[in-house]
PDB file of C-alpha atoms in Angstrom:
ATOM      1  CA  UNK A 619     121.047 113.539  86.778  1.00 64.00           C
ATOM      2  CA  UNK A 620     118.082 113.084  88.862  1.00 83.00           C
ATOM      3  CA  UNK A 621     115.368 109.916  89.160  1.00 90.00           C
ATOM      4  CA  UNK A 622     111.811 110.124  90.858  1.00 93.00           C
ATOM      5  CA  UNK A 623     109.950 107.313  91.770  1.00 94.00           C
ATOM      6  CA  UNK A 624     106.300 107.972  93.740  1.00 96.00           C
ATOM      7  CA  UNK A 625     103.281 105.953  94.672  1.00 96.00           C
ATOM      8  CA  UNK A 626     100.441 105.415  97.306  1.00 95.00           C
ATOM      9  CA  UNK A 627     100.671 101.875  98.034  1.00 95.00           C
ATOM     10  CA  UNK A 628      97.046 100.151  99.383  1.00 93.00           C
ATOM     11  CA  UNK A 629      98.929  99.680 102.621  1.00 95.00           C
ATOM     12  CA  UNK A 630      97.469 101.237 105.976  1.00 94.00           C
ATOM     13  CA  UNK A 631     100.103 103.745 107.472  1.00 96.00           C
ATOM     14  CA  UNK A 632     101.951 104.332 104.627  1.00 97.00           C
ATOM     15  CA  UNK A 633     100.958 108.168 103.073  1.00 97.00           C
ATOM     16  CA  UNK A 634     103.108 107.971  99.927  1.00 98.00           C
ATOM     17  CA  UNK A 635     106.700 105.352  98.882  1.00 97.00           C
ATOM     18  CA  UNK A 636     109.289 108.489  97.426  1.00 97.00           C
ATOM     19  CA  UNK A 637     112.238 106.752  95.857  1.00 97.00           C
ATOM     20  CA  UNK A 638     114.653 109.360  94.324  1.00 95.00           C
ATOM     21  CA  UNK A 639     118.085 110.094  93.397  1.00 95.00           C
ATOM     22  CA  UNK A 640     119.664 113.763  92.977  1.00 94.00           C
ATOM     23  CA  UNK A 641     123.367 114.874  92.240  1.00 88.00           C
ATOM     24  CA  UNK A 642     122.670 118.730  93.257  1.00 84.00           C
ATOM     25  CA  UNK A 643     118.879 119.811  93.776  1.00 89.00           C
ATOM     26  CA  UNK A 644     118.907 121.065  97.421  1.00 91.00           C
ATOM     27  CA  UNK A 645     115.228 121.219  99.503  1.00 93.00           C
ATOM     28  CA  UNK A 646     114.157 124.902 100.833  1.00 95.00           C
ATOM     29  CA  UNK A 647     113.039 124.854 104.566  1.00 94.00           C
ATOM     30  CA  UNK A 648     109.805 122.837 104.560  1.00 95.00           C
ATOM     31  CA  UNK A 649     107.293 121.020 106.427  1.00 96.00           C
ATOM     32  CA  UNK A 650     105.356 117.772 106.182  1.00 96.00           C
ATOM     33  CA  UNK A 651     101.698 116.645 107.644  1.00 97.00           C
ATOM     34  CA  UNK A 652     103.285 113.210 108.510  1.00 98.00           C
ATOM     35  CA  UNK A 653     106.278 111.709 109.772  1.00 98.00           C
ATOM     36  CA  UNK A 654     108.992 111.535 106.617  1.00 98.00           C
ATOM     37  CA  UNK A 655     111.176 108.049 107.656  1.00 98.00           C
ATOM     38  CA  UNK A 656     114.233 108.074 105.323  1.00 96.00           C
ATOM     39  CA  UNK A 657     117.356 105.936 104.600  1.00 97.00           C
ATOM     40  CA  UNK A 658     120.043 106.419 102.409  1.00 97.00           C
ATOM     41  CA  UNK A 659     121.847 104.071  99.617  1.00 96.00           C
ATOM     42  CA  UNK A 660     124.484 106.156  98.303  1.00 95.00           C
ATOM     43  CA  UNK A 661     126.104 109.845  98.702  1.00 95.00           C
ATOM     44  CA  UNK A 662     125.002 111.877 102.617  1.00 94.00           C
ATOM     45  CA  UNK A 663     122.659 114.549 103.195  1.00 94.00           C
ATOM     46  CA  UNK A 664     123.245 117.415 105.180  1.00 95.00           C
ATOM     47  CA  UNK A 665     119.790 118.981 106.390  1.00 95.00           C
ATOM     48  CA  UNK A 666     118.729 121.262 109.395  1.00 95.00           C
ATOM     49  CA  UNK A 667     116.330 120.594 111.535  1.00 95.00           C
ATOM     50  CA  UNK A 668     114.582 122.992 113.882  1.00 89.00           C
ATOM     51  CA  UNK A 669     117.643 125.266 113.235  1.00 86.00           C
ATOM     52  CA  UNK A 670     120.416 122.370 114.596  1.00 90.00           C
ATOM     53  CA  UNK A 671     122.312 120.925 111.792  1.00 94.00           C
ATOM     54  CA  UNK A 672     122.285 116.724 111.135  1.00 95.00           C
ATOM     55  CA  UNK A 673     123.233 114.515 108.626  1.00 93.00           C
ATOM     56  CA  UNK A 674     121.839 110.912 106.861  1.00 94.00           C
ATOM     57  CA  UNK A 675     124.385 107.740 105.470  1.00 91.00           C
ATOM     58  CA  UNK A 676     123.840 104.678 105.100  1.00 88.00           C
ATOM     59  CA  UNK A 677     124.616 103.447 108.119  1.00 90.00           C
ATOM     60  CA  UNK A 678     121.661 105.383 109.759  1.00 96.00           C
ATOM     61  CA  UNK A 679     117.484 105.132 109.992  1.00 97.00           C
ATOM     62  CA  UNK A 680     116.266 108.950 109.789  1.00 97.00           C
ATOM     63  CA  UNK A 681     112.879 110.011 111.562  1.00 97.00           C
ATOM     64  CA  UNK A 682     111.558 113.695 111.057  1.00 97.00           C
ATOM     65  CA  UNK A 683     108.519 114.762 112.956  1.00 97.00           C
ATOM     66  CA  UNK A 684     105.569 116.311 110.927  1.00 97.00           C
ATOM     67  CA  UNK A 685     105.225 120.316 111.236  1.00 96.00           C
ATOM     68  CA  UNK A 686     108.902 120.565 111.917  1.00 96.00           C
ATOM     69  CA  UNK A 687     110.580 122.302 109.336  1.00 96.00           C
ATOM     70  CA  UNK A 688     114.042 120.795 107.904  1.00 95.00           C
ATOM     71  CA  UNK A 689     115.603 121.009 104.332  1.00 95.00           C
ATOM     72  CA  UNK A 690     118.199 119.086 102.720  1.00 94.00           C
ATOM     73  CA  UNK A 691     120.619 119.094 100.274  1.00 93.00           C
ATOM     74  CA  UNK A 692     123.962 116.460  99.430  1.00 92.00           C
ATOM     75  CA  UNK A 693     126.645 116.482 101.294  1.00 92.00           C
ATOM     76  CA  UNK A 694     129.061 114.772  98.573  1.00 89.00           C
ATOM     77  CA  UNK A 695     130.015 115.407  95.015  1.00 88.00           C
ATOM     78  CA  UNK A 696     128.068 112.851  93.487  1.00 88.00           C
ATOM     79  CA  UNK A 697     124.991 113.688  95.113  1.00 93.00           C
ATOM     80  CA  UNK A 698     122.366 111.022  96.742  1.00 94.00           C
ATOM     81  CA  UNK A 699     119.596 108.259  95.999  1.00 95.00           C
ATOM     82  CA  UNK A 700     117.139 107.857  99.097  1.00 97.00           C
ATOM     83  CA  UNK A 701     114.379 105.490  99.979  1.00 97.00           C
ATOM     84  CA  UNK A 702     111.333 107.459 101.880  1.00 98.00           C
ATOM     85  CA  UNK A 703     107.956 106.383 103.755  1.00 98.00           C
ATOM     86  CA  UNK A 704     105.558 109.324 104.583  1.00 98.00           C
ATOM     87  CA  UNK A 705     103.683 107.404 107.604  1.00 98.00           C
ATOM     88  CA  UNK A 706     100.319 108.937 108.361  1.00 98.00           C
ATOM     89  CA  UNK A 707     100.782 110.795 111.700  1.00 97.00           C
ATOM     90  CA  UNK A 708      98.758 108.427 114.032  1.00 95.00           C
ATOM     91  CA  UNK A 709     101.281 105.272 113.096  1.00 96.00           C
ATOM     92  CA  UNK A 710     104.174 107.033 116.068  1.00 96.00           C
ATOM     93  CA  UNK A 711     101.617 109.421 117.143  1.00 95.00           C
ATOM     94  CA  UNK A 712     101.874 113.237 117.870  1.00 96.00           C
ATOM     95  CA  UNK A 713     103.026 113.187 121.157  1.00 96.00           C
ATOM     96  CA  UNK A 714     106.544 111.860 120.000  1.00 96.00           C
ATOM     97  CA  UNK A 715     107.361 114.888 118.086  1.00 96.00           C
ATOM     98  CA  UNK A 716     109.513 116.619 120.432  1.00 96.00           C
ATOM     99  CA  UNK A 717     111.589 113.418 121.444  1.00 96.00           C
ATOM    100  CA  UNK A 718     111.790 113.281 117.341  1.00 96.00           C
ATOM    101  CA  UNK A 719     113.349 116.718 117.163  1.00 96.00           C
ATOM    102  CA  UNK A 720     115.811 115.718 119.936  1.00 93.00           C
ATOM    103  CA  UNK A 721     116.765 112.404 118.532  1.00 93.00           C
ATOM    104  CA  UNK A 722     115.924 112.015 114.688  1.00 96.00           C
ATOM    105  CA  UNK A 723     118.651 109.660 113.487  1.00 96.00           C
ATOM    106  CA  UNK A 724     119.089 106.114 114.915  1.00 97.00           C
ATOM    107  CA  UNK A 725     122.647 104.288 114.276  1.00 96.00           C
ATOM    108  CA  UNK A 726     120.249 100.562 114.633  1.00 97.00           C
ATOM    109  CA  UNK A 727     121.140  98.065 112.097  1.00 97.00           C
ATOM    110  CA  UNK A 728     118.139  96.101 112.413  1.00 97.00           C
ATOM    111  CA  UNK A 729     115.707  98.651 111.987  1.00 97.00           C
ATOM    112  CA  UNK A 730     117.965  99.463 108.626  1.00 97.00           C
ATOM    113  CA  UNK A 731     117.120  96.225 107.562  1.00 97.00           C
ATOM    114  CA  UNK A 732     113.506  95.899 108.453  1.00 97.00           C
ATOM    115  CA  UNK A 733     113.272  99.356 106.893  1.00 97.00           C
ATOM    116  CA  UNK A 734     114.994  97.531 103.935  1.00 97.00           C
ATOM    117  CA  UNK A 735     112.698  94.790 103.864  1.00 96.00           C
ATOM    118  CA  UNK A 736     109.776  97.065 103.979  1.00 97.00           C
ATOM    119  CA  UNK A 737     110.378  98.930 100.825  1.00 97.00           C
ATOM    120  CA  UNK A 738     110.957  95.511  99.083  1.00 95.00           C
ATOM    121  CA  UNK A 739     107.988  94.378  99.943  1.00 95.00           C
ATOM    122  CA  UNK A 740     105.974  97.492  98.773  1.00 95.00           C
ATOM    123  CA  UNK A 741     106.781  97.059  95.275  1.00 86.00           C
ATOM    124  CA  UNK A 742     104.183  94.179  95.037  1.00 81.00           C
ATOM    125  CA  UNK A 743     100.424  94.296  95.475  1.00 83.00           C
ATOM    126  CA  UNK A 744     100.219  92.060  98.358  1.00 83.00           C
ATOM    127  CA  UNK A 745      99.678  94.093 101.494  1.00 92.00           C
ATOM    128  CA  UNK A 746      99.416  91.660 104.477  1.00 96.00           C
ATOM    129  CA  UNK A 747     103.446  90.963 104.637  1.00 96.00           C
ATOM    130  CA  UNK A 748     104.414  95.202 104.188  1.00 97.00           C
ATOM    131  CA  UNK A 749     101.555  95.702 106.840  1.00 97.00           C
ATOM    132  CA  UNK A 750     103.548  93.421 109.218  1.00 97.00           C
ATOM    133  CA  UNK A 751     106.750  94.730 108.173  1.00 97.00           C
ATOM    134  CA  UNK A 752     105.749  98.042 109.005  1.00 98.00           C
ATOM    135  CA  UNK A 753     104.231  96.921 112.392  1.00 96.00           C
ATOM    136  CA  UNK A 754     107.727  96.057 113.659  1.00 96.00           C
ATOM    137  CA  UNK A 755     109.509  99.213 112.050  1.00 98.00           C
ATOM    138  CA  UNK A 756     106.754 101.005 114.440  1.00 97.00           C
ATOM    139  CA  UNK A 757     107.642  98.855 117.537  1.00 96.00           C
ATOM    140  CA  UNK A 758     111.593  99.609 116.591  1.00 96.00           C
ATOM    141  CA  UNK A 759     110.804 103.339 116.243  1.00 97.00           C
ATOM    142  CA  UNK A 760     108.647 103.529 119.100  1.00 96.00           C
ATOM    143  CA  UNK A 761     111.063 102.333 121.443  1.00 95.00           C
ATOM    144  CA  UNK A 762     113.752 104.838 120.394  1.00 96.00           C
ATOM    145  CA  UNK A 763     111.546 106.967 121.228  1.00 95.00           C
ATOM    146  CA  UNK A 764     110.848 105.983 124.267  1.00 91.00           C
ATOM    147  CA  UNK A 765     107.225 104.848 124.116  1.00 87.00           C
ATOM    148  CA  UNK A 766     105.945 101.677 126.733  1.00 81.00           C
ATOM    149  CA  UNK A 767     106.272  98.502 124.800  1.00 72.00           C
ATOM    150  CA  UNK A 768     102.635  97.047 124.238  1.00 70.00           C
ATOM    151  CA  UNK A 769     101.426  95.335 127.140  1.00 63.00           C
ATOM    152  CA  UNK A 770     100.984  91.862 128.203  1.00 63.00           C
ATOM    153  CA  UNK A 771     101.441  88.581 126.830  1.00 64.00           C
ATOM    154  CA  UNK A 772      99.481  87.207 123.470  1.00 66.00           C
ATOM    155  CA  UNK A 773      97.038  84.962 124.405  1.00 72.00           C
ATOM    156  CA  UNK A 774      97.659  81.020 124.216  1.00 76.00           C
ATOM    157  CA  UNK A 775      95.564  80.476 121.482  1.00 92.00           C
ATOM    158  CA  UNK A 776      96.067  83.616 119.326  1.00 95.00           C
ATOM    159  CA  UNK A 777      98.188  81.828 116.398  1.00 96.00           C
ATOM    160  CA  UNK A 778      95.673  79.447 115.958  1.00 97.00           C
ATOM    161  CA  UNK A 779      92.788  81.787 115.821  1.00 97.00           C
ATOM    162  CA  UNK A 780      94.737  83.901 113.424  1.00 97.00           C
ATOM    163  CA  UNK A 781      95.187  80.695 110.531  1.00 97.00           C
ATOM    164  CA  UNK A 782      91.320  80.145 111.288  1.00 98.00           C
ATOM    165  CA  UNK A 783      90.872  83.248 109.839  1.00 98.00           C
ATOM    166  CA  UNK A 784      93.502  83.362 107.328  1.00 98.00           C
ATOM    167  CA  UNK A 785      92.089  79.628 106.243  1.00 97.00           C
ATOM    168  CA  UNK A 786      88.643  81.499 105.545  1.00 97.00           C
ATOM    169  CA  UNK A 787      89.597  84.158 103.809  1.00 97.00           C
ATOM    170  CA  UNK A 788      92.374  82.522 101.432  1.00 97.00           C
ATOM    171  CA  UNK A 789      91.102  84.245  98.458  1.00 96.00           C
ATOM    172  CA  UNK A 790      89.655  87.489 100.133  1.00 95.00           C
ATOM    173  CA  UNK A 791      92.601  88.025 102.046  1.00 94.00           C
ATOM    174  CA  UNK A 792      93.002  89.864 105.354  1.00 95.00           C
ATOM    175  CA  UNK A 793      94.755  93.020 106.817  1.00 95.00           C
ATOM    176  CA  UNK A 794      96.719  92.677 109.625  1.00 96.00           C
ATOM    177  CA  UNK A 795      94.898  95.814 110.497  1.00 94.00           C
ATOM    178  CA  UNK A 796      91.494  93.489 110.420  1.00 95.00           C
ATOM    179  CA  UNK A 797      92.996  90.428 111.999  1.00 96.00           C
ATOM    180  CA  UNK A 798      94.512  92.911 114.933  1.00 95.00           C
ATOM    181  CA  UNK A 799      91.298  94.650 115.057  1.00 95.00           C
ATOM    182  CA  UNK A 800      88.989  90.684 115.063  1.00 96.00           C
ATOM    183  CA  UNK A 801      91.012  89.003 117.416  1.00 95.00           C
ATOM    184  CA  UNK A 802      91.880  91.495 120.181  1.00 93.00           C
ATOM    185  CA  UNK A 803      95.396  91.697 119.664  1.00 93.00           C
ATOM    186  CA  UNK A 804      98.357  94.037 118.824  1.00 92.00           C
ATOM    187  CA  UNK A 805      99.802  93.037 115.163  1.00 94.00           C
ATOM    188  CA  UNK A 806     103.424  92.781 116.469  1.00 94.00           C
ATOM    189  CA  UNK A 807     101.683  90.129 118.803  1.00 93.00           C
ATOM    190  CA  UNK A 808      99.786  88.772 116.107  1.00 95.00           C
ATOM    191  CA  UNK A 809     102.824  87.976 113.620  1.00 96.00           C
ATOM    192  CA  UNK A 810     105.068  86.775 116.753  1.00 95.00           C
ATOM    193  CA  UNK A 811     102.969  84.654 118.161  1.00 95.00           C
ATOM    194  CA  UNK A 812     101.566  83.222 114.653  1.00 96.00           C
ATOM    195  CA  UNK A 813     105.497  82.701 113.576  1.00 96.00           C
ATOM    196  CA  UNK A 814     106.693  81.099 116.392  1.00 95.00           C
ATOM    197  CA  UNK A 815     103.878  78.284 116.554  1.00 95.00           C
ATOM    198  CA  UNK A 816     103.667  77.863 112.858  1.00 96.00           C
ATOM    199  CA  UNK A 817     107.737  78.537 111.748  1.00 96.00           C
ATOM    200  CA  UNK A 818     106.568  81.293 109.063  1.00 96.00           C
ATOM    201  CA  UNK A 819     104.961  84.499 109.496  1.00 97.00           C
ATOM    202  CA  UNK A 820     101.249  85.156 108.584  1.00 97.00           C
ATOM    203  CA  UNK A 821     101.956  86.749 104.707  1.00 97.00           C
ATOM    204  CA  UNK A 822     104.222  83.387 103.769  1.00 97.00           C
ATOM    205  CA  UNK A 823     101.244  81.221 105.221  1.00 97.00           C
ATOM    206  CA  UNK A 824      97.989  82.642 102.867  1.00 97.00           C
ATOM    207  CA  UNK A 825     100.193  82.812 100.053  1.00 97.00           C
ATOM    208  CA  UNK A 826     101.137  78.855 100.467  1.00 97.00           C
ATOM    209  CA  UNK A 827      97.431  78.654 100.701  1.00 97.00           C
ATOM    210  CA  UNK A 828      97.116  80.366  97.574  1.00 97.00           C
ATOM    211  CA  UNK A 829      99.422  78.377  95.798  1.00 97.00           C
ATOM    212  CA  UNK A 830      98.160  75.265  97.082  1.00 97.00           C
ATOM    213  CA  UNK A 831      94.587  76.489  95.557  1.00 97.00           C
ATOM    214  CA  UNK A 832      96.009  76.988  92.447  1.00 97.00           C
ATOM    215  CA  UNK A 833      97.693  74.011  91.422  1.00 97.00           C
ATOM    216  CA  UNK A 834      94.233  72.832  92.106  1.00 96.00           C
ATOM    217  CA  UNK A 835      92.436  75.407  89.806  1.00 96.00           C
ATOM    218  CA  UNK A 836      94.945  74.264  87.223  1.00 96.00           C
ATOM    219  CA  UNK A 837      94.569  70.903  87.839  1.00 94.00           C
ATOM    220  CA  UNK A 838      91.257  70.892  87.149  1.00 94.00           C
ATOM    221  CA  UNK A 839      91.231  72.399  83.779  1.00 93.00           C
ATOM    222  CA  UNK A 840      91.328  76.338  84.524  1.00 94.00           C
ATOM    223  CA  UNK A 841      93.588  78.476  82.670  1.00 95.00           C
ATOM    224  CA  UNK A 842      96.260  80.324  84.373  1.00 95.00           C
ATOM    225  CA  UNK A 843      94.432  83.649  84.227  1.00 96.00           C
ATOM    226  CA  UNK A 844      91.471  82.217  85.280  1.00 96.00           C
ATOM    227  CA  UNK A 845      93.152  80.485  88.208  1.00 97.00           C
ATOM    228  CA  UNK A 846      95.241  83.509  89.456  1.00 96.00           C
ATOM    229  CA  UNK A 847      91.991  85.602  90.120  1.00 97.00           C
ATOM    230  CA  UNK A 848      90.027  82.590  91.626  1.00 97.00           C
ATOM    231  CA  UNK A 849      92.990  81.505  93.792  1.00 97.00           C
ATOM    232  CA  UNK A 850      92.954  85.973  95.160  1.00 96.00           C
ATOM    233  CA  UNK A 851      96.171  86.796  92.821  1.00 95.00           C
ATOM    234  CA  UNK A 852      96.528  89.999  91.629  1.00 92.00           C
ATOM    235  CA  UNK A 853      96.636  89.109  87.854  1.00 94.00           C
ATOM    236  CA  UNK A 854      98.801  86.331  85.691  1.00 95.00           C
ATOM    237  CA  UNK A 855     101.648  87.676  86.167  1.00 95.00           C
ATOM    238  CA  UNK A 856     101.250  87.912  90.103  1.00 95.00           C
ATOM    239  CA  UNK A 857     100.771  84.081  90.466  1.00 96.00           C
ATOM    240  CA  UNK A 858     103.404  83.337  87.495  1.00 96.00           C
ATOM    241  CA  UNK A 859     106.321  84.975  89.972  1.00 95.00           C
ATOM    242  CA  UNK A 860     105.179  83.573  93.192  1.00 96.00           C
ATOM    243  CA  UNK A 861     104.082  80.107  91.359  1.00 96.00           C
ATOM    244  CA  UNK A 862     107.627  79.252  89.706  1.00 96.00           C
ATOM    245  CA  UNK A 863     109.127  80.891  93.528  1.00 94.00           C
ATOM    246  CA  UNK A 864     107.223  77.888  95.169  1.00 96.00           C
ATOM    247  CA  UNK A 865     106.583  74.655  92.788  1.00 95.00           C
ATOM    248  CA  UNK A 866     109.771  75.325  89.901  1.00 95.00           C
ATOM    249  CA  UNK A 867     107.981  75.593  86.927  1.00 94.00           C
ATOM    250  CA  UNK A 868     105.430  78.428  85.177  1.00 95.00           C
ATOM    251  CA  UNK A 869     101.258  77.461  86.061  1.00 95.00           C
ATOM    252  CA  UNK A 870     101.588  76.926  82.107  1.00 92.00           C
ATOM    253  CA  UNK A 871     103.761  74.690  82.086  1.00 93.00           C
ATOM    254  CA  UNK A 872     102.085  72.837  85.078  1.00 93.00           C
ATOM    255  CA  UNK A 873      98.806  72.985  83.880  1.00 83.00           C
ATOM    256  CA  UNK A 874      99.922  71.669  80.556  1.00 80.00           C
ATOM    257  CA  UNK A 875     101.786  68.582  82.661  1.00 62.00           C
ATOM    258  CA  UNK A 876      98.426  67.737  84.766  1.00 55.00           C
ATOM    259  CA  UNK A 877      97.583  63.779  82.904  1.00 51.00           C
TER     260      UNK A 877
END
């Protein structure tokens, strides 16, 4: 029994999302272009890496540097199902290879969970909250690997710049790439500082801003298709889930209630 699941999600970073499960195909010796981050929900693999043998559970957070070959194969009866991001090869960069090879699993339960987190957040189309998701997996991986933390302190008024810019592009939207890139600061810095002034992180702030647009779409006569696109949803059915998440009913059903 085996289950693929594959996709290039519009996130920066982020090559290809491989979700699979396998009871007995085993990987020939291989390489990859990028680095091949991997965690594992049920069974254990058993793979070799530049000819010294490891293994992947649960517990664990795998890293395997690109142009290192490795295979893999299960290392229990009932096989395993696996969670992997391909990260574009500039995200750790190419100078962390070697300390890779040396070190590639981590026994660090809250990069498991951020990890976690990210892939969760991947199987929607927004992209701000698995950009900042995947800033702090970085920072987490990065200092395994023994890379300098990013320097200095944010700036004093960095959280407030950052909602001036999320307030103006409510419907547009922005990438934490842009935002890092317009205000002069690393993203990690940008979602810390942001969450600690305002008590939620960047993502949870422009889509209460989209919300908040909505009901007033609605409220003003628009249908709930109409209103999703206006207020930057996806489609219906992306402002139906997060609509009933934040105000309890359907934007039917509150639009229909508005006299």
């Amino acid at each position: 029994m085996q289950a693929v699941s594959a996709w290039r999600p519009p996130v920066p970073g982020i090559a290809e999302v491989f979700h699979a499960r396998f009871e007995r195909h085993a990987y020939p010796m291989h390489t990859h272009e990028t680095w091949t981050l991997l965690i594992v929900d049920d069974g254990a693999i058993r793979y070799d890496l530049d000819r010294s043998e490891h293994g992947a559970v649960g517990a664990t957070v795998t890293l395997l540097p690109p142009d290192v070959p490795h295979d893999g194969q299960s290392a229990t009866e009932g096989g395993f199902r696996k969670r992997v991001l391909y990260l574009d090869r500039a995200v750790l960069g190419d100078e962390l290879i070697g300390a890779a090879v040396g070190r590639p699993e981590f026994g660090d339960p809250l990069l498991r969970a951020r990890l976690d987190q990210l892939h969760r957040s991947l199987s929607g189309p927004e992209t701000l909250e698995a950009e900042s998701r995947l800033a702090f997996v970085a920072e987490r991986l990065l200092s395994h690997l023994g890379a300098p933390a990013p320097a200095g302190p944010a700036p004093p008024r960095l959280a407030a710049d950052l909602r001036e810019l999320l307030d103006s592009r409510v419907t547009a939207g922005v990438t934490l790439q842009e935002a890092s890139a317009a205000l002069f600061a690393h993203p990690t810095h940008l979602v810390r500082s942001f969450t600690g002034a305002f008590g939620l992180p960047p993502h949870a702030y422009l889509m209460g801003r989209r919300i908040a647009l909505a009901r007033t779409l609605l409220l003003d006569g628009r249908r709930p298709a109409e209103a999703a696109i206006e207020a930057g949803f996806f489609d219906q059915a992306h402002l139906h889930r997060h609509f009933v998440r934040h105000v309890g009913v359907s934007p039917g059903r509150y639009a229909r209630r508005r006299r």
